[in-house]
Coordinates of N, CA and C in Angstrom, one line a residue:
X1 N 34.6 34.6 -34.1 CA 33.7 35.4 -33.3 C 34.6 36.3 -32.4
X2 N 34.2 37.7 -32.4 CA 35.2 38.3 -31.7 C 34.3 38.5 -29.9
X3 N 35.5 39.1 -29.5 CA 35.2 38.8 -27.8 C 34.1 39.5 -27.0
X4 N 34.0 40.5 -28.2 CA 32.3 41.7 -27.6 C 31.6 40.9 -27.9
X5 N 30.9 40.0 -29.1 CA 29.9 39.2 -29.6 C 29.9 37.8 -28.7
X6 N 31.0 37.2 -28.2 CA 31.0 36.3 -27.4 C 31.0 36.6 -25.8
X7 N 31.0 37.8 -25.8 CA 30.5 38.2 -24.2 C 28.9 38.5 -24.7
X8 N 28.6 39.3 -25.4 CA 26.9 39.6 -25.3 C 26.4 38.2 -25.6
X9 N 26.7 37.0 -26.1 CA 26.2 35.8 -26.2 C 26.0 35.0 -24.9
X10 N 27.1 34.9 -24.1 CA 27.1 34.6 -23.0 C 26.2 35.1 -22.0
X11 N 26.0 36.6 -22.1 CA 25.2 37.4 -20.9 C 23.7 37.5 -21.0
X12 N 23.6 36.8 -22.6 CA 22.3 36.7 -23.3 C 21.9 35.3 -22.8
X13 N 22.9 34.5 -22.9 CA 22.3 33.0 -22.5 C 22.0 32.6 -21.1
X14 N 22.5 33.5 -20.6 CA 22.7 33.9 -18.9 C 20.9 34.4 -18.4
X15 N 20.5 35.2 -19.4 CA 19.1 35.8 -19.2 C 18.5 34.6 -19.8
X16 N 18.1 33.9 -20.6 CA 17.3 33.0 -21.2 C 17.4 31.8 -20.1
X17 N 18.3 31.6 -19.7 CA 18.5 30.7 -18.6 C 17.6 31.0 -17.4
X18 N 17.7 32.4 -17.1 CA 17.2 32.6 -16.0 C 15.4 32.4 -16.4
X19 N 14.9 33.0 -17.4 CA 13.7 32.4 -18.0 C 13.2 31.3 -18.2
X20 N 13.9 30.9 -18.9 CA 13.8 28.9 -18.7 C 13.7 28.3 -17.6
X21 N 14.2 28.5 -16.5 CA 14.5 28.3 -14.9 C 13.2 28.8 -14.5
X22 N 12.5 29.4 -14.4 CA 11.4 30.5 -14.0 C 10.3 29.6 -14.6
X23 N 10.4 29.4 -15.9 CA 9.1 28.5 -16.3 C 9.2 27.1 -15.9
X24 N 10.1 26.7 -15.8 CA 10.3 25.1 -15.6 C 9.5 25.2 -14.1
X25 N 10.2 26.0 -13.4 CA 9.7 26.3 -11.6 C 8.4 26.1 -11.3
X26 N 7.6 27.0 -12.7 CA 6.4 27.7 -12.5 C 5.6 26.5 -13.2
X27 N 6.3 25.4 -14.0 CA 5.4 24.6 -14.3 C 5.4 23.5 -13.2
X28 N 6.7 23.0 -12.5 CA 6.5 22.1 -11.9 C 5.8 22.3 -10.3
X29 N 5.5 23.3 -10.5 CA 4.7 24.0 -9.2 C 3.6 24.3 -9.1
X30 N 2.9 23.1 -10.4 CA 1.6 23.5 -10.8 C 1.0 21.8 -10.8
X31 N 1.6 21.1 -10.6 CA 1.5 19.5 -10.1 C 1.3 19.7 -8.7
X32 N 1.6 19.5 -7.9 CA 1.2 19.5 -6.4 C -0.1 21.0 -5.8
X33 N -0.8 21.2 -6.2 CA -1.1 22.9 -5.9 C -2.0 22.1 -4.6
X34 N -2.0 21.4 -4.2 CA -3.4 21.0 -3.2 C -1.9 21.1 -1.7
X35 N -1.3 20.7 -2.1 CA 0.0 20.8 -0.7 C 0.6 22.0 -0.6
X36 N 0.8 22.4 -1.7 CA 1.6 23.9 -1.8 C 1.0 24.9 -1.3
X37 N -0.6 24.6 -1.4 CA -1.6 25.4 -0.9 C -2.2 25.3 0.8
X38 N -2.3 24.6 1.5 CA -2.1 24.1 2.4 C -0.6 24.2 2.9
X39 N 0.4 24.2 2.9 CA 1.7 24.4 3.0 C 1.7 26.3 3.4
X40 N 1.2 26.8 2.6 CA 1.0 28.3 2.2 C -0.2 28.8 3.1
X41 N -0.9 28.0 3.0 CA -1.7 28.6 4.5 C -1.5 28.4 6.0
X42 N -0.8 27.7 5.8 CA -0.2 27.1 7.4 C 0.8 28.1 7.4
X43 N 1.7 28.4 6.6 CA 2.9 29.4 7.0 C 2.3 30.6 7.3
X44 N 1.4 31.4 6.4 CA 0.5 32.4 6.6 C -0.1 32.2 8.1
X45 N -0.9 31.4 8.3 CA -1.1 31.8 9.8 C -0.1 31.3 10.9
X46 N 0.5 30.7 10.8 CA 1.9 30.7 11.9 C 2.1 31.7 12.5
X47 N 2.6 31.7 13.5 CA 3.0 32.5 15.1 C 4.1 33.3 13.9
X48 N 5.1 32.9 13.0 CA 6.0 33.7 12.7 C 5.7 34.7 11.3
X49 N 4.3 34.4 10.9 CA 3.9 34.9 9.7 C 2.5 35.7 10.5
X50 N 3.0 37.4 10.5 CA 1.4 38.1 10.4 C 0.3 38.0 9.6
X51 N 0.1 37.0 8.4 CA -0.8 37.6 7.7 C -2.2 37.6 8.9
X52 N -2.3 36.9 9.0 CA -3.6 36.3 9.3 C -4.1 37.7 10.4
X53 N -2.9 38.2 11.4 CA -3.7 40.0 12.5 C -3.3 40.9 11.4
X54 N -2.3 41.1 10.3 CA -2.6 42.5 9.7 C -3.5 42.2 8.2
X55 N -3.3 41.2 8.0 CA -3.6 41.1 6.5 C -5.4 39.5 6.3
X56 N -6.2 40.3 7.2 CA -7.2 38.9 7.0 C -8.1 38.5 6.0
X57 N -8.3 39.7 5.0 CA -9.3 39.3 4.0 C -7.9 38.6 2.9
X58 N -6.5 38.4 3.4 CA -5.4 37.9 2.1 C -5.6 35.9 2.6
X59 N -5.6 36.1 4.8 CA -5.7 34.8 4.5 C -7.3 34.5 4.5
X60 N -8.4 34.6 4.5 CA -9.4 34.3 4.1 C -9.3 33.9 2.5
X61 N -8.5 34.7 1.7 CA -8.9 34.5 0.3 C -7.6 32.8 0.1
X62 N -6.7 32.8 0.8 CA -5.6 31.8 0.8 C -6.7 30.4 1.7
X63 N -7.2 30.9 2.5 CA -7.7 29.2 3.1 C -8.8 28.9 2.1
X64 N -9.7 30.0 1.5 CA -10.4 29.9 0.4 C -10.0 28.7 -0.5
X65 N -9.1 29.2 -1.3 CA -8.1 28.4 -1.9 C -7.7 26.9 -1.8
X66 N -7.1 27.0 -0.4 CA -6.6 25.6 -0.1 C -8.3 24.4 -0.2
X67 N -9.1 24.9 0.9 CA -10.1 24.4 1.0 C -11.0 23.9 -0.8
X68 N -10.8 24.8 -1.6 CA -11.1 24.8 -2.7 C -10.5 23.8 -3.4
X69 N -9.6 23.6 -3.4 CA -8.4 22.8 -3.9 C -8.4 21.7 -3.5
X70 N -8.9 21.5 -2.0 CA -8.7 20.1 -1.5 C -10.5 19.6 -1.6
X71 N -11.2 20.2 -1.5 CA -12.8 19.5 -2.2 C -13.1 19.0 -3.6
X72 N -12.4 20.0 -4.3 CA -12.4 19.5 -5.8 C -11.6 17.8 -6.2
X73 N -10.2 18.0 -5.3 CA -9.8 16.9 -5.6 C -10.1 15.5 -4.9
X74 N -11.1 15.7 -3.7 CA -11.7 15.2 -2.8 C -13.0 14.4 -4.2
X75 N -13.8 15.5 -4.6 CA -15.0 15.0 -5.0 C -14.5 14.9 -6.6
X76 N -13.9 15.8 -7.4 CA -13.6 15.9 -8.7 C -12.2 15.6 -8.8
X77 N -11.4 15.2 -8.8 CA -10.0 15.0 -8.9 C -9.6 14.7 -10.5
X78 N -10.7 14.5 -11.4 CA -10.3 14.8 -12.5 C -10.1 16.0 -12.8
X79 N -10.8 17.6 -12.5 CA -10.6 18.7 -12.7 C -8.8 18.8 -12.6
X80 N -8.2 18.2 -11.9 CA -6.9 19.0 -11.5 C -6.0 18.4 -12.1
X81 N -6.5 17.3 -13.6 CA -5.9 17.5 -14.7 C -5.8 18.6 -15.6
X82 N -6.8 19.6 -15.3 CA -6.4 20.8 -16.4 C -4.5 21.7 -15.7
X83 N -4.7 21.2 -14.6 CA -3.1 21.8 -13.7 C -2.1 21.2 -14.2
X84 N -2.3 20.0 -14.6 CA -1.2 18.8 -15.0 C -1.0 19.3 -16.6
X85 N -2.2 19.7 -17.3 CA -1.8 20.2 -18.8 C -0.8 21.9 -18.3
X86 N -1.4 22.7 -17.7 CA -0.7 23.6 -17.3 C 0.7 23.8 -17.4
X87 N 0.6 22.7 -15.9 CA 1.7 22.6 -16.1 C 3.1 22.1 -17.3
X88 N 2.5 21.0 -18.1 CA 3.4 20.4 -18.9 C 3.2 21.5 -20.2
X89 N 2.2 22.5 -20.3 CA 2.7 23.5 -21.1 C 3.8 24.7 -20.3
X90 N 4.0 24.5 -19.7 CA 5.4 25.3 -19.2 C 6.6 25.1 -19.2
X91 N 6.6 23.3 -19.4 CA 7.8 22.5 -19.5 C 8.0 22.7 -20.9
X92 N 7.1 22.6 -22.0 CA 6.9 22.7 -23.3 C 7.4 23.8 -23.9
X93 N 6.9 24.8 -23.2 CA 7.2 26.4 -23.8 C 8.9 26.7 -23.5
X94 N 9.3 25.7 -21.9 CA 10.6 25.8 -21.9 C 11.5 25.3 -22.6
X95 N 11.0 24.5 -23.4 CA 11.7 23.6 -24.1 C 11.9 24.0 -25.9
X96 N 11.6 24.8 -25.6 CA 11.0 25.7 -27.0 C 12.2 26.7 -26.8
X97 N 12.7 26.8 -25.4 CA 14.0 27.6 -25.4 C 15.0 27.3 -25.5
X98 N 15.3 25.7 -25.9 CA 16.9 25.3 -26.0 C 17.0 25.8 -27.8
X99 N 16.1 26.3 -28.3 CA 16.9 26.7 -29.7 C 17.3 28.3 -29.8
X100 N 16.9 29.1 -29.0 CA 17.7 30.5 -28.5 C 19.2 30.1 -27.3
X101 N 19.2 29.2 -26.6 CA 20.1 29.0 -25.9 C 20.7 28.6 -27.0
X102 N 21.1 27.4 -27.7 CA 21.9 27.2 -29.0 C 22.3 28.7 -29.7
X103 N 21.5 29.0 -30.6 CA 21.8 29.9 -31.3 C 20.6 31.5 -31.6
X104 N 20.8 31.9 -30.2 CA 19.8 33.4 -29.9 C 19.4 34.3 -31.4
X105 N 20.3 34.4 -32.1 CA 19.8 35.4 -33.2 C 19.2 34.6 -34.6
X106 N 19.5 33.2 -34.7 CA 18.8 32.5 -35.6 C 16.9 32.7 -35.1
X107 N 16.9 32.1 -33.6 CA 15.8 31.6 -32.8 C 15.6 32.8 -32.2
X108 N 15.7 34.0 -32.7 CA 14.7 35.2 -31.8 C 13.3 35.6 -32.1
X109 N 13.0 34.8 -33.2 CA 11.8 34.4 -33.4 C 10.9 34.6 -31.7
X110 N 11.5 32.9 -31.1 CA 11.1 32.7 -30.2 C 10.5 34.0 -29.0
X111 N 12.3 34.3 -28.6 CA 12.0 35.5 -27.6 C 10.9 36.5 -28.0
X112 N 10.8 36.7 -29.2 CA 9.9 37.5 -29.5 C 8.2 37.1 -29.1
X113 N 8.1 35.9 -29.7 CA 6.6 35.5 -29.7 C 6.5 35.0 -27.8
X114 N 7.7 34.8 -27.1 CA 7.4 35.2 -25.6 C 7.2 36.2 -24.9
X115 N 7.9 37.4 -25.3 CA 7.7 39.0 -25.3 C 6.1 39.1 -25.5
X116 N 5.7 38.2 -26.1 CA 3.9 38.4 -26.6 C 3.0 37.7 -25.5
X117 N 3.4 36.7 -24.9 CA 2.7 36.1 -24.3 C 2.7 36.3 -22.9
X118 N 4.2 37.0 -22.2 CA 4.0 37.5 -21.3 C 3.0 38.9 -21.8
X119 N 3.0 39.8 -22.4 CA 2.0 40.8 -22.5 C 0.5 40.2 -22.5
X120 N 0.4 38.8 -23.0 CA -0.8 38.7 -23.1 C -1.6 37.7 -21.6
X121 N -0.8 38.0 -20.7 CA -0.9 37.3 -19.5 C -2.0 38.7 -18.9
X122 N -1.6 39.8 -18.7 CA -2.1 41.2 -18.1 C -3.8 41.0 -18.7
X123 N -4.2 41.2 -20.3 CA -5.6 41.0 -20.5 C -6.0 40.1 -20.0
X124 N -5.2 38.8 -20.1 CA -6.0 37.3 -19.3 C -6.8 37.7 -17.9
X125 N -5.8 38.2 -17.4 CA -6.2 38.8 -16.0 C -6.8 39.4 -15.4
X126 N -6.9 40.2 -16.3 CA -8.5 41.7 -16.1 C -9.5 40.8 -16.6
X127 N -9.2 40.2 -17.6 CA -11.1 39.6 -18.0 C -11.1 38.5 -17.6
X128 N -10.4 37.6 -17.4 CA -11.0 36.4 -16.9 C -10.8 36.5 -15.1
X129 N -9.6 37.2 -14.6 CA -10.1 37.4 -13.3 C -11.3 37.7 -12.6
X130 N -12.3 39.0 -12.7 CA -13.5 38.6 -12.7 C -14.3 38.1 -12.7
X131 N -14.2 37.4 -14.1 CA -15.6 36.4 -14.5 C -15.0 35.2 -13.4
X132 N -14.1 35.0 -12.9 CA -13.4 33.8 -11.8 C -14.1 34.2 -10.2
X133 N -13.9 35.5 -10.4 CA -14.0 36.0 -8.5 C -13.0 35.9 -8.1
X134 N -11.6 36.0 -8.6 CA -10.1 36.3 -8.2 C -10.4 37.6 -7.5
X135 N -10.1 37.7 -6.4 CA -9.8 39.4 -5.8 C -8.7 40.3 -6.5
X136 N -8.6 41.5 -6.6 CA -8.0 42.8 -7.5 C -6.5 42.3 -7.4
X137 N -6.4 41.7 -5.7 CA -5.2 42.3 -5.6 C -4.3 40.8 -5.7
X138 N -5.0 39.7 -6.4 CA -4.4 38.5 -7.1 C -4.3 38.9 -8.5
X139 N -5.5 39.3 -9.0 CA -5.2 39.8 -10.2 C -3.7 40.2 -10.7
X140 N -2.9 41.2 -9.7 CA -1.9 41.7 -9.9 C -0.8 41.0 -9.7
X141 N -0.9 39.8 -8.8 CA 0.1 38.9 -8.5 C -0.1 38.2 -10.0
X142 N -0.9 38.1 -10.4 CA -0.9 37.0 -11.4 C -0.4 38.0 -12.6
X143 N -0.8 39.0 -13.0 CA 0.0 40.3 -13.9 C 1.6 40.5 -13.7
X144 N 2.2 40.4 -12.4 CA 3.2 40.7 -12.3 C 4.1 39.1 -12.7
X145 N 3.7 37.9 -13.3 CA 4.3 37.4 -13.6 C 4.6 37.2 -15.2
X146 N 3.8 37.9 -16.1 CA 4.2 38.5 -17.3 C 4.8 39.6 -17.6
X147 N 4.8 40.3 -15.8 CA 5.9 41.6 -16.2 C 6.9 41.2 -15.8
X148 N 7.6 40.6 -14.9 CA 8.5 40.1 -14.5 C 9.3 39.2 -15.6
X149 N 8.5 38.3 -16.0 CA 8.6 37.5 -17.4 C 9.5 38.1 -18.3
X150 N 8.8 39.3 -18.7 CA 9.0 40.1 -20.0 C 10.6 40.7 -20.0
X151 N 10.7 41.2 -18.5 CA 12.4 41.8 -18.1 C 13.2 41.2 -18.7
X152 N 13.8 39.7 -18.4 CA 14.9 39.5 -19.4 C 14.7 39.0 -20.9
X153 N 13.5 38.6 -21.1 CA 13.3 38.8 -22.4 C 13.8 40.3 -23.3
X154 N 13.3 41.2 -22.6 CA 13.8 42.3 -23.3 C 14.9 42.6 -23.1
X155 N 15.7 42.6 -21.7 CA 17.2 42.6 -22.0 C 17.8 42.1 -23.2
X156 N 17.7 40.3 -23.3 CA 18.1 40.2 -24.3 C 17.6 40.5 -25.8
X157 N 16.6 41.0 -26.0 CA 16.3 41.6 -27.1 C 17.4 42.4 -27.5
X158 N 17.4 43.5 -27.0 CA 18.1 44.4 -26.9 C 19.4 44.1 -27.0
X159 N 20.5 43.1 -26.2 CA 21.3 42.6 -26.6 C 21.5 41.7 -27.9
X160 N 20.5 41.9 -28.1 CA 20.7 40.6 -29.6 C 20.6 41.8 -31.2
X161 N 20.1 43.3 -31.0 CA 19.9 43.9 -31.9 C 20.9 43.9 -32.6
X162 N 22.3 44.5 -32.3 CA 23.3 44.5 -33.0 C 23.8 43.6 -34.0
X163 N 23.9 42.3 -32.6 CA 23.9 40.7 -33.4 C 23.2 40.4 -34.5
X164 N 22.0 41.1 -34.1 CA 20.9 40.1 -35.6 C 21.3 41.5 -36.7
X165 N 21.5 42.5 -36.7 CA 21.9 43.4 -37.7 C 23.4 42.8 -38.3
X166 N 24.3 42.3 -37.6 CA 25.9 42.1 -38.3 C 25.1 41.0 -39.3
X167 N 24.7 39.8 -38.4 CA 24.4 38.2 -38.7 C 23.1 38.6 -40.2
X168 N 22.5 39.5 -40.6 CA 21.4 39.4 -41.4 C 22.1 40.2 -42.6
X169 N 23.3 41.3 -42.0 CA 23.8 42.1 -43.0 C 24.5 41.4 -44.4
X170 N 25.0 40.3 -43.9 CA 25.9 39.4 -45.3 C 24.8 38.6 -45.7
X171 N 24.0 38.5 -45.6 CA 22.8 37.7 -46.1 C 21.7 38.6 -46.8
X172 N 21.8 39.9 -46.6 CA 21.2 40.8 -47.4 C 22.1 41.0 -48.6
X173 N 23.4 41.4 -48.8 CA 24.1 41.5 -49.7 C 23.8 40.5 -50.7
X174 N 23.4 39.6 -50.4 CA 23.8 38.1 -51.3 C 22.7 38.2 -52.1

């Protein structure tokens, strides 16, 4: 392996890492949402957080939330097993990334069909945000994490083009 192919390998696994890291975060941050949420509305209205004098219809929709979160698990606490599958599909999908960290241009499969799923986060969001009563401007927090998502996926896409063209070219000859 020469030293261009073994640097773009490196800087590729460097982005999938950062992706892998992101979902692991985002699933194990989906286990506790009744403290996190509460935690997040107390900082929001704190002496050192404005939301609450510039921004009040954001914590109304945040105490919303917490309040929501803590009655369900109050009265239904089985509901916030659908959080716990959530969650453990994030740990799952992460896990789905140690065969591009191994070997990126065999397993670009993968990156690819995640390139899809962050795109398919944005429709989730327009149509099921409404039918929910998510306000517009969660909608977008929740869209910006399949755009966000998508960035180093596509980096390394793009870094891997070359790669999967050398790696597919002796296997076409054959």
């Amino acid at each position: 392996m020469d030293n261009d192919t073994a640097a773009t390998l490196r800087r590729v696994r460097r982005w999938l890492w950062l992706f892998l890291v992101g979902l692991v975060l985002s699933g194990l941050t989906a286990f506790p949402l009744e403290t996190e949420t509460r935690w997040l509305a107390d900082f929001a209205a704190g002496p050192a957080a404005p939301v609450s004098d510039h921004f009040p219809a954001a914590m109304a929709w945040l105490e919303r939330v917490r309040d929501g979160i803590a009655e369900t698990n109050d009265r239904f606490p089985f509901l916030a097993y659908g959080t716990d599958w959530l969650a453990f599909a994030h740990l799952v999908i992460a896990a789905a990334f140690w065969g591009p960290l191994k070997d990126p241009v065999r397993n670009i499969w993968v990156i690819r069909w995640a390139v899809l799923a962050c795109g398919a986060v944005i429709p989730l969001a327009l149509i099921c945000g409404p039918l929910r009563g998510i306000p517009v401007a969660w909608r977008f927090v929740d869209m910006s994490f399949g755009i966000f998502g998508v960035v180093p996926l596509l980096i390394v896409l793009r870094a891997l083009r070359p790669l999967e063209r050398s790696f597919s070219a002796p296997a076409a000859a054959n």
